Amino acid sequence: MHDSILRLQSCAVDVVIKTHPFTEILYWGPHLAHFSPQDALSLARPVANGRLDVDSPITLMAEPGHGLFGAPGIEGHRQGLDGSPVFRTVDVSLQGQALTIVADDREAGLRLTSEITLDTTGVLVVRHGLTNLKAQPWQVERLAVTLPVAERAREVMAFHGRWVREFQPHRLTLEHDSFVLENRRGRTSHEHFPALITGTPAFSEMRGDVWGVHLGWSGNHRLRAEVKTDGRRYLQAEALWLPGEMAIDQGETLWTPRLYASYSPQGLNGMSQQFHRYLRDNVIRFPENKPRPVHLNTWEGIYFNHDPAYIMRMADEAAALGVERFIIDDGWFKGRNDDRAALGDWYLDRQKYPDGLMPVIDHVKNLGMEFGIWIEPEMINPDSDLYRAHPDWVLALPGYPQATGRHQLVLNLNIPQAFDYVLERMSWLLGEHPVDYVKWDMNRELVQPGHEGRAAADAQTRQFYRLLDTLGQRFPHIEFESCSSGGGRIDYEVLTRCHRFWASDNNDALERNTIQRGMSYFFPPEVMGAHIGHHKCHATFRQHDIAFRGLTALFGHMGLELDPLSVDEAEREGYRHYAALYKRWREVIHHGTQWRIDMPDATTLAQGIVSDDGGQGLFIVSQLQMPDYTLMMPLRLAGLEAGARYRITLLDHPNIRLTGEGGHTMRKLPAWMEVPQVVSGEWLMEAGLALPVLDPESAILIGVERV
Ligand code: DGJ
């Protein structure tokens, strides 16, 4: 038995795996300083009365053939046959912390290849490949990655959401059966972000054991947290296929999406920090390693009203405000005057741009900014020349009318001519113009997605990847943003091909606080597009002053989403100020360690980012509603060096007013705001820092510097 016990280890996390005769994950938890393989015997289970006479392991593929009875990891058949495979290990190879296990079922004619890698950051990456060894196709209904978690992981956290309200966390206690999160919308979705977190009761940002998983896949998916009747628990994640959608021919291998998993004994922060570090080390690559430039995106400034002379004036003003990248959004192509027509006709609108795009691009570049442009390549409007020429290029099932969404249909990228057409048009756009950045949008869900009569949501997702891959290879200097009506396509698989996410179409600073915090569980700030919008928010009509909007956009990749010519000088001064503040701190924000802070009053959100050497930290406190108490609770900082001393500075405080100065909530400031103080890191983390009483919908920014 001992020979078949393997351990993957990192400095924070270990995974212990039994490989023979069946593969089973025995342990996923803190790094073990004193492990020896025979220790695993202590977990050999008894056999309970009243059920099977044999032990039933939760194997790597969670086959029902072992007497699992819970949700299986594999379901499928060969015209009714070979429907209950059980895999026996035939080969194991370990290279560093990367384990590959090959297992066969000769009866069913299937081979399973499992890749399990524990990254130095502690993130576990798992995927399975299923190969058909027999002549007839094997119809795959389900193929999931299953990870057992400790029995003490009794609470589950997941995210719900919708357009303009992404990444809203919710929690439940799971004692029996399962919690299932299913996405059938054809894109990663606003509604069902593919992640599950489970942990010890009342796990928080700073405390508790936490196991979190994210499925890197931009299509339909299913995630499950399961409690077996014997009390064992597991997490499961998979691409979700529609009836008849997936079959593998002889010799063909179907790979699951990768499951990314992080265990932390220090609450949600530990989990997120591992994920962030993993992405920084392995996934996120910015051309030339450039700092994240301040954006100005034209959408909420001018919508479809494109006048090159006016856009150039916007660019002048943007440059004067400190903007470094200027992006023309929707509306530049032939016939695109509203959202009813022209998707697919990727030719310049000569009525709007009689001299072409180059005068605008040259102007932007002469101002020292990069140039970006919007496109939505996967879509087609019924009112377009493309549709009139090729009505059969729509992703649909014949015989059924296809519902439009935002007046548009989906272009079937599985049709080679359709794929080549879009590739050619995008290559024209990106090859004939000096474009630095593409905002790649995708604004509708897939309904009855079909190709040649068969369900084709999975295939469409893969073609989207192929299109983006091909363009990424052709234009390696160009950065891509994944946008899908805001945050409808945010996941690790698309992040291997893009450089930024548009987190939400909602630029309301109040809403952005929860959206961005939700996103931060899995994504670091440098890939999170966060824009200052107009003072009257276009999505909610709520009004916020520039300070709240500016500070809220600081902890991401900052930009402006407005027409800077349409506002007064005081507003513009605000944009200038926050763009400069962002530039001053972006090195720390985009490379440091992020801490979400547990606050006793749920009306307050606080977070900080500390540079890796512990020398500098930036903390923001956002007051979302009227505080529950008359005094704010002290802010217990995190991530500082306990033995070091820090100078505390109020970096941004424009709205703090005392009674008599127009304020209502406070007569006297906390002492440190009047007399500069130097305090030990330990004290700041254990005892904390008194906060001023904040008005609802306002924020303050605090800097700490090691002295
Ligand atoms: C939806 C995006 O989320 C917006 O930011 C904008 O690009 C519009 N589409 C343009 O149609």
XYZ file of C-alpha atoms and ligand atoms in Angstrom, residues 163 297 299-300 303-304 329-331 336 339 343 374 376 406 439 441-443 481 483-487 502 504-505 561, ligand 1:
40
model
C -26.354 42.062 -15.757
C -13.531 54.343 -23.137
C -19.162 54.165 -24.669
C -21.023 56.056 -21.949
C -22.610 55.832 -27.440
C -23.202 55.480 -31.209
C -16.358 51.651 -28.406
C -19.328 50.404 -30.422
C -20.557 52.507 -33.377
C -24.176 50.942 -36.707
C -28.080 48.474 -31.302
C -23.178 43.451 -36.271
C -14.359 47.670 -29.702
C -18.201 41.909 -31.132
C -30.272 42.860 -27.979
C -12.388 45.429 -26.297
C -17.628 42.088 -26.498
C -20.240 39.295 -26.471
C -23.720 40.496 -25.719
C -10.292 42.745 -22.975
C -16.306 41.958 -22.061
C -19.719 40.349 -22.214
C -22.367 42.930 -21.357
C -19.949 43.728 -18.563
C -18.862 40.679 -16.589
C -14.769 44.530 -18.097
C -19.570 45.298 -15.099
C -21.624 47.720 -17.150
C -16.116 55.896 -18.969
C -21.844 46.084 -23.825
C -20.605 46.444 -23.095
O -20.574 45.855 -21.840
C -20.507 47.958 -23.013
O -19.402 48.327 -22.248
C -20.428 48.515 -24.399
O -19.231 48.109 -25.016
C -21.627 48.054 -25.209
N -21.806 46.638 -25.156
C -21.499 48.488 -26.638
O -22.483 47.987 -27.413
